[in-house]
Structure formats: C-alpha cells, structure tokens
Coordinates of C-alpha atoms in Angstrom, one line a residue:
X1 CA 72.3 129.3 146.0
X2 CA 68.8 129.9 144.7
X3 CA 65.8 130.1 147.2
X4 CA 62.3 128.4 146.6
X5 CA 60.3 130.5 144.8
X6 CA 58.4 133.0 147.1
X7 CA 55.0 133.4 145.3
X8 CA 54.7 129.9 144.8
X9 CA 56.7 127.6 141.4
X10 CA 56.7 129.6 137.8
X11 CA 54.3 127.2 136.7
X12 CA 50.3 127.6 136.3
X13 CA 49.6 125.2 138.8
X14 CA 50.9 127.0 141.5
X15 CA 49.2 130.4 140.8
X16 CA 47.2 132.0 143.7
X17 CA 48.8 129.0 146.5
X18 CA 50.6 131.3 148.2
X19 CA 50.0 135.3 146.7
X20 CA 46.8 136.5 145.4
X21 CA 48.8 136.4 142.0
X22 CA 48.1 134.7 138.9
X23 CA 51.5 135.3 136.8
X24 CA 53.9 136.8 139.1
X25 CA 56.1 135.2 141.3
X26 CA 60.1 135.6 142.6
X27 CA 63.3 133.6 143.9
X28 CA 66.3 135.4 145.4
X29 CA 70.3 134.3 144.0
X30 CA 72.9 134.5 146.5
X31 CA 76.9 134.4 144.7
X32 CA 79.4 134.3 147.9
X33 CA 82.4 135.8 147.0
X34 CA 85.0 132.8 146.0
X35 CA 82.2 130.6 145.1
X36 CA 82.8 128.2 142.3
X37 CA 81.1 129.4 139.0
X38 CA 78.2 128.2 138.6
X39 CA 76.6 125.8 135.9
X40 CA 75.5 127.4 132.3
X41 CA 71.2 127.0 131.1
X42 CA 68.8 128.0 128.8
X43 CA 65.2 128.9 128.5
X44 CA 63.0 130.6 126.5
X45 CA 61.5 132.9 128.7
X46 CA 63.7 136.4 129.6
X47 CA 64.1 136.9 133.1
X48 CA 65.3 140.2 134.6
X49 CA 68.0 140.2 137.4
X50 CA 67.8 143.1 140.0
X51 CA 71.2 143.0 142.0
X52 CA 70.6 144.0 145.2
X53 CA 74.1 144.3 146.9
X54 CA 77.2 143.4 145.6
X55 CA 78.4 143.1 142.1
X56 CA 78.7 140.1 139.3
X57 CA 79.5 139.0 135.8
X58 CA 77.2 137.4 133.4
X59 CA 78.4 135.6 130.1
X60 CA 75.3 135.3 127.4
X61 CA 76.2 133.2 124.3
X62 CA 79.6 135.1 122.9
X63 CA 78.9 138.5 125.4
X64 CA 80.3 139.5 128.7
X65 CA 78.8 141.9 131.0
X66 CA 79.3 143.0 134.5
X67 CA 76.9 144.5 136.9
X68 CA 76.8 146.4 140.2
X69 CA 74.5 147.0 142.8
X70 CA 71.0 148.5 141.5
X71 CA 71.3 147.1 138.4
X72 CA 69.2 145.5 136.3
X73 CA 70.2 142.4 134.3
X74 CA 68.3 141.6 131.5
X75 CA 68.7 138.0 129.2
X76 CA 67.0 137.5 125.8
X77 CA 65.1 134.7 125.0
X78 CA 67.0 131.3 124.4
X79 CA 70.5 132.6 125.1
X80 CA 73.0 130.0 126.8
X81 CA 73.9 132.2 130.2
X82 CA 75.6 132.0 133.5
X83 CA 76.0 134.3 136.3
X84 CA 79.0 134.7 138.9
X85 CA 80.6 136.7 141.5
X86 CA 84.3 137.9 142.1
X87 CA 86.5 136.8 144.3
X88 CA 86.7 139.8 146.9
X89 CA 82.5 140.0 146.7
X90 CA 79.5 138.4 145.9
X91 CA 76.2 139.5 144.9
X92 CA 72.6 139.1 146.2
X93 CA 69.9 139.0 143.2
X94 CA 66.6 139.0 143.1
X95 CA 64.2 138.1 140.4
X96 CA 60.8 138.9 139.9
X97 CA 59.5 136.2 136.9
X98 CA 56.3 135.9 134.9
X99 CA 56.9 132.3 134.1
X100 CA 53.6 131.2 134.7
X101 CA 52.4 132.4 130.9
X102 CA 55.1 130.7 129.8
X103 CA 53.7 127.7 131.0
X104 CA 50.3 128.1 129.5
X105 CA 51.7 129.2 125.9
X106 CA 53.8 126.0 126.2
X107 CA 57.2 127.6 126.4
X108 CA 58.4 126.8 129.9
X109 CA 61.1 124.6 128.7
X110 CA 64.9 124.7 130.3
X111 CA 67.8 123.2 129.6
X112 CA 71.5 122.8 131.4
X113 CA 74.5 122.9 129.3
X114 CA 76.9 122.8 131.6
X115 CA 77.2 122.4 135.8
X116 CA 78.6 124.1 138.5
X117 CA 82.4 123.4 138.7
X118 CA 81.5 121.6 141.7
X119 CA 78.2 119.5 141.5
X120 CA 76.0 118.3 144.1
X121 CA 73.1 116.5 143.7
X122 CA 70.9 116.8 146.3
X123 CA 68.7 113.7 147.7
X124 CA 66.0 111.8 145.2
X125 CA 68.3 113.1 142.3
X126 CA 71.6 111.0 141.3
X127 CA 74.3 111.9 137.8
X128 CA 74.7 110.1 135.1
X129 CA 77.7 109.3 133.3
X130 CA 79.0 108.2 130.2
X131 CA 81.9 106.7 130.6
X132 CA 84.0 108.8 132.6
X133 CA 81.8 112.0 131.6
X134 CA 79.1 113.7 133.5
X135 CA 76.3 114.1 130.7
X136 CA 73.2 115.1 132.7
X137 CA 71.1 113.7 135.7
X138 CA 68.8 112.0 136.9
X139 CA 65.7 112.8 139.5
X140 CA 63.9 110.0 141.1
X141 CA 60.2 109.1 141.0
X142 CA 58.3 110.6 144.3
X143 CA 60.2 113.6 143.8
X144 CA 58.0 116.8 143.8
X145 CA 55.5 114.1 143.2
X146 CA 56.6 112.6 140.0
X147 CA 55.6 108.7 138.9
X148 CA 58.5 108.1 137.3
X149 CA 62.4 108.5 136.9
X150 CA 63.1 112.0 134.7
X151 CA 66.5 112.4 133.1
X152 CA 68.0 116.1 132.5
X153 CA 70.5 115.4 129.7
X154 CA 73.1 118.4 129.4
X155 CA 72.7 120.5 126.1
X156 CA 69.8 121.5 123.6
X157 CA 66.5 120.0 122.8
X158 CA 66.5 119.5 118.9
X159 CA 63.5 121.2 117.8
X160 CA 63.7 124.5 120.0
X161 CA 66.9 124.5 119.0
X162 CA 66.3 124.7 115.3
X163 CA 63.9 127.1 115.7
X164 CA 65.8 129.4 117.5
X165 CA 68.5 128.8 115.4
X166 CA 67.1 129.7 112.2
X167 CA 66.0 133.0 113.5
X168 CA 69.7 133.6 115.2
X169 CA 71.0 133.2 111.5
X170 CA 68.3 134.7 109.4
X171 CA 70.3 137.8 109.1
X172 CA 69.1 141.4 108.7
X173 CA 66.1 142.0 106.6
X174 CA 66.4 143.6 103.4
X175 CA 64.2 146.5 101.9
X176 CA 60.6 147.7 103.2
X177 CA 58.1 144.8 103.5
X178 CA 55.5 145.0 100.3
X179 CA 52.7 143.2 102.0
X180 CA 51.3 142.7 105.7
X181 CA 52.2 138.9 105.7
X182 CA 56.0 140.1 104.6
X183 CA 56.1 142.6 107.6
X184 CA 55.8 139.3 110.3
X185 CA 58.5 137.9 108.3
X186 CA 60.5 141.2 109.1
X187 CA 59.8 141.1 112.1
X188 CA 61.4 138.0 113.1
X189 CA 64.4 139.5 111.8
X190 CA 64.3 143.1 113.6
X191 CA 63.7 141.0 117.1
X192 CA 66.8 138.9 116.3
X193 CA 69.0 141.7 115.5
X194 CA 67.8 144.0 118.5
X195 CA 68.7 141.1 121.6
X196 CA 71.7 140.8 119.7
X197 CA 72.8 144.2 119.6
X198 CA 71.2 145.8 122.3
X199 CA 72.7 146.3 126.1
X200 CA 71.7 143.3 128.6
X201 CA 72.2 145.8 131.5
X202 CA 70.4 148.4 132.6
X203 CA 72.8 150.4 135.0
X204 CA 71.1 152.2 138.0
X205 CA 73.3 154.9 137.9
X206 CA 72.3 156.1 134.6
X207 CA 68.7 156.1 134.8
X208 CA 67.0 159.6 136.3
X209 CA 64.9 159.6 138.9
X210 CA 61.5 161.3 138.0
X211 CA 59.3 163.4 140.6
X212 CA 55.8 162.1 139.3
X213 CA 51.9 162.1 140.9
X214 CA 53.1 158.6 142.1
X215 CA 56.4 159.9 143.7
X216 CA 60.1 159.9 143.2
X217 CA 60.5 156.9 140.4
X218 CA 63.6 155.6 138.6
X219 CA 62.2 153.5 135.5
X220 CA 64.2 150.6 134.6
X221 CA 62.2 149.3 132.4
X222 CA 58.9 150.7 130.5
X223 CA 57.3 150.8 126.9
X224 CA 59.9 153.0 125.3
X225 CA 63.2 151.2 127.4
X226 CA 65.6 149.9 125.2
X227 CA 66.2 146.3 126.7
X228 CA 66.4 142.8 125.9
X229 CA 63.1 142.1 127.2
X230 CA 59.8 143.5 127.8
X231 CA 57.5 141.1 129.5
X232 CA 57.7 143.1 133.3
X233 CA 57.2 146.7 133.6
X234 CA 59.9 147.9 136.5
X235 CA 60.3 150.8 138.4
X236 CA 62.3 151.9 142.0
X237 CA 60.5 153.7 144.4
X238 CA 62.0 156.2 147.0
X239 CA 59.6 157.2 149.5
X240 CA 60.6 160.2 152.6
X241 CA 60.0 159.0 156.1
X242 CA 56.8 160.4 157.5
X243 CA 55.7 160.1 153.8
X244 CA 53.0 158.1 151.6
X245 CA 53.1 157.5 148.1
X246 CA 50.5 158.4 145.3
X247 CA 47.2 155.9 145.2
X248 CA 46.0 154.6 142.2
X249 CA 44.8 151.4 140.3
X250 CA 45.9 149.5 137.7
X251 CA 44.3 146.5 136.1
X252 CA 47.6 144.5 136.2
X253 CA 48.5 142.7 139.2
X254 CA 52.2 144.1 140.9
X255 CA 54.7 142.3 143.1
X256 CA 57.0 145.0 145.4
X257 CA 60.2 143.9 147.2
X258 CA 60.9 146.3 150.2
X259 CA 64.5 146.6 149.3
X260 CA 64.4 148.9 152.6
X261 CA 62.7 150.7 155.2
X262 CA 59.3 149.9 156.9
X263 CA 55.6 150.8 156.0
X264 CA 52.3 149.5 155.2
X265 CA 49.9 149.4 152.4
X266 CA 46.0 150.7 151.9
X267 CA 44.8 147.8 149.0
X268 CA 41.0 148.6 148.8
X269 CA 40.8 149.9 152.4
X270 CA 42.5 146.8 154.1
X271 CA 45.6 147.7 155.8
X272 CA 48.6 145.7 155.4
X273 CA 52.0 145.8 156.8
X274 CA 55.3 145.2 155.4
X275 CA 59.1 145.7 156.8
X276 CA 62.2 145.2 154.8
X277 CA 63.0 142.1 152.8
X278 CA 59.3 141.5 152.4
X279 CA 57.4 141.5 148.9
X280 CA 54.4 143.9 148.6
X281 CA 51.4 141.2 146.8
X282 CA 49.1 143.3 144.8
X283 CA 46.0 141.7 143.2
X284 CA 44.1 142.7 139.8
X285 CA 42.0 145.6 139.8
X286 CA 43.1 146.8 143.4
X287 CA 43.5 150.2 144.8
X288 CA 46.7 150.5 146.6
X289 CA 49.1 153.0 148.5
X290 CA 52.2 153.1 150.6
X291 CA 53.3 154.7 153.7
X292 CA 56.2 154.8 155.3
X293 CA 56.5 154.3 159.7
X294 CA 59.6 153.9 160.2
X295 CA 62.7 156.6 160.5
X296 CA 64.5 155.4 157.4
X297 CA 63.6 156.5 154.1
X298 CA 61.9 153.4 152.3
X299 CA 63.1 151.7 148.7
X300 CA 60.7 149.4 146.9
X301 CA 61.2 147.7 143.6
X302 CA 57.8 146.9 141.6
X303 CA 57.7 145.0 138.7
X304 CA 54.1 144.5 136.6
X305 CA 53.6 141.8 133.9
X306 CA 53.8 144.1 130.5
X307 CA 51.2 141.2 129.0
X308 CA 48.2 143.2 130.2
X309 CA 49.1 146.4 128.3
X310 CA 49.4 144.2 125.2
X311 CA 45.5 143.0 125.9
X312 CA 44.8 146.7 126.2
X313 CA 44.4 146.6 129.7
X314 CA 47.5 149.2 130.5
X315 CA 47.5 152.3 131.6
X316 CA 46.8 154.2 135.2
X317 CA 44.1 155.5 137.4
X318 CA 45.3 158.2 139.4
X319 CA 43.3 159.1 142.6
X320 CA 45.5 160.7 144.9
X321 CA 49.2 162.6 144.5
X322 CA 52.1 162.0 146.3
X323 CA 52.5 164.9 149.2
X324 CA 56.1 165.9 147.6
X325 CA 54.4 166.5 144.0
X326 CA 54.1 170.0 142.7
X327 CA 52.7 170.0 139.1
X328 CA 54.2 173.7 138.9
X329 CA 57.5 172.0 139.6
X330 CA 57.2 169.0 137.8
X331 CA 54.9 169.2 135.6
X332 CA 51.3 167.3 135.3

C-alpha cells in the first residue's frame, strides 16, 4: 500500500501546496508480510527506496536484489521493476522523489506492465479486458479533476521505448572519442553500461559513519557514490540526546524524515518542532539546525536534489560545529 504523497503530487503543479518546496516531495510503501506481489512499472525518472524496517526483494529487468532495513534501493532510469516482501516479514519504505523536474523537462511518464496478483480497482476507475484478458484500465472523467475517460493500457509506450532501447543495445564504446561531439556519443554508452553493471543497493551496513562539522553522518549517496542514480544527495544523521547538530546553509532545498527520536529545528531563527515519523521541510537558501529534547538518541534521513550542484549552486556554508566535533580528532 502506497500513501498520498506528503509534500504534495510529483508534478509541478503541486509544488509549494503543502511544503515550502519546489522539487521535493515523498510517499511511504508498506509490504505486509504474505502480501500478494505486487504489479510490475516503469518510468523514466530513478527513485531511491530507503527501507525503514523490515526487509524485501526487488526484480529490475533480468536482476534480483534483496534489501534489509537501512538500506537504500536505488532503480535506473526506464528499468521494468517491482518490489515485494517475504512471507515471515514485510517492509516499510520510504521514498523521498524529485519528480517534479521531471515534469517540467517532459519526462514524467509511467507505465504498468503488469498488476498486482490480485487487482482492485478503486472507485472512478474500472478494467478493461480483451477477451478474457486484463490489458489495462480505465479512470473515469471527474477523477482528480479530469474532463474525460483516460485509459492505462499495460506495457510500453512506442517511442520511449525505442529510445531507451537503442541505448540498452548500443553496446560498449570503442576507442578514445577524437572529437567533443564523439565524447556525447560515448557518453550514452558509458551511462548504459554503468546502470547495467553497477549495484542497485546501497547496504547500510557497509557504509562508515563519518564524525564531520555537521555531526556523525553515514553517506548513502554523494558525488563520488557509485549508484544507479544521482539526482538526490542522501545522508543519515545520528544526533546524542541533549545534543544539536552543526548549522549551516545550503542553496538547495532539503526534506528530513525523523526516522526516530524528538527535536526541533532553528531555520532562520524560527523555531520549529518535529517528533518521530515527521519530515523536516527545509526551504532554499535557509539557515537551519537540529536539536535533540527528547531522551532517545535521534535518526534523521535527508535527502537534497543533486540538480542544484549541477547549476553550480552546490556546496556548504558552515557557521557552527557540531558540540561532539574535534578537528584534532577528526580532522577539518
């Protein structure tokens, strides 16, 4: 079961409705254990899967991967995937998405290639058939506003998929590009090859956590991570009871789920509370730090669009350290 999405729909229209937040937003996957497997899609933008209790499979085209509990789950662009759990447990997910640039480069596009072994369709949506054979459905105008009938037919959209096609089969480039135009054409090439071969999971347990000016960090995904996708800057932030993070600024807006414990936050001198479960908004160009009330040890997962580094708007403003951070001890 997905939930709405919290920061309002991964679409453009719904940026800053419900979050000061122009391209972030999140939904939360629950898997029961036992549940029947769910239905098989596509889409062209990569989404990254942080499981927060539990432990699931994913298949992605020909591939198989499993995940645990702090993990991250990454899926290249315009691969067929599905998730599921395991009979003795399920899995709780969250996913923080950037969808919303997507929409405005014109690549928001989904398709379904196969349902859940047990379909339902829920009210102002009906199947269609062929036959005796389910082959997509249909939603009903007035639906989320909609004017007229829409029908979801199951598999792939011609002309995405012979794009995305041609680059699967391109092959491995040849040689050292002679020219800059022949270094693009390389470049299709190199990205095809690396979300084929590389890992789709990046495993909690085998990243380090890092004492920095910020605090204690575990990186799952940064400039110089080797995953499948690179459109959200994520870290996981422990924080002592008693305790405060760094403060700092950063031109990118940043979304935080309070994965545990109970705090609040400083964002330009405003004060603003926050308990577990709850997701941490953090507009553009704010100053912002975290302390931690209650008796527990607090865990919060940030994720930052990567698009504004690629602008040349990364980077960090430091202004304060984190209490615990000793730059004899660890460097800085």
């Amino acid at each position: 079961m997905d939930s709405p999405h919290q920061a309002g729909d991964h679409i453009s229209y719904d940026m800053l409705t419900r979050a000061p937040h122009y391209l972030l937003t999140s939904h939360f996957t629950s898997i029961r254990p036992c549940a029947p497997v769910r239905g098989s899609h596509r889409h062209i933008s990569a989404p990254t899967l942080f499981c927060l209790d539990g432990r699931g499979w994913e298949r992605n085209d020909d591939a198989y991967y499993e995940f645990d509990g702090l993990d991250l789950l990454v899926v290249p662009p315009y691969t067929i995937h599905q998730h599921g759990g395991f009979d003795d447990v399920g899995a709780e997910i969250y996913v923080p998405e950037t969808g919303r640039i997507h929409h405005i480069m014109g690549l928001v596009w989904r398709e379904q290639h196969k349902l859940s072994e047990k379909p339902t369709f829920p009210d102002g949506t009906e199947p269609l058939y062929e036959g005796e054979e389910l082959i997509g459905y249909r939603i009903k105008r007035g639906v989320l506003g909609i004017e007229e009938d829409i029908d979801v037919m199951l598999g792939a959209e011609p002309q995405r998929e012979a794009a995305f096609k041609g680059r699967r089969e391109a092959g491995s480039s040849t040689g050292e590009p002679h020219d800059t135009y022949e270094r693009y054409v390389q470049l299709m090439h190199d990205e095809a090859d690396y979300c084929r071969e590389v890992d789709h999971v990046v495993r909690g347990a085998d990243r380090p956590w890092e004492h920095t000016r910020h605090g204690k960090l575990r990186w799952y995904v940064h400039p110089r991570t080797e995953t499948a996708s690179k459109q959200k800057w994520i870290y996981l932030q422990e924080i002592a009871s008693g305790s405060r993070s760094g403060r700092h600024r950063h031109i990118a807006e940043e979304l935080i789920l309070v994965v545990r414990g109970m705090g609040y936050d400083v964002h330009d001198g405003q004060r603003w509370d926050w308990k577990e479960g709850e997701l941490i908004c953090i507009p553009t160009m704010t100053e912002h730090q975290h302390f931690v009330t209650g008796d527990e040890d607090a865990l919060l997962l940030s994720a930052t669009p990567s698009h504004y580094t690629f602008l040349g708007l990364g980077g960090i403003e430091q202004f304060e350290d984190a209490p615990e951070f000793e730059p004899e001890v660890h460097g800085g």
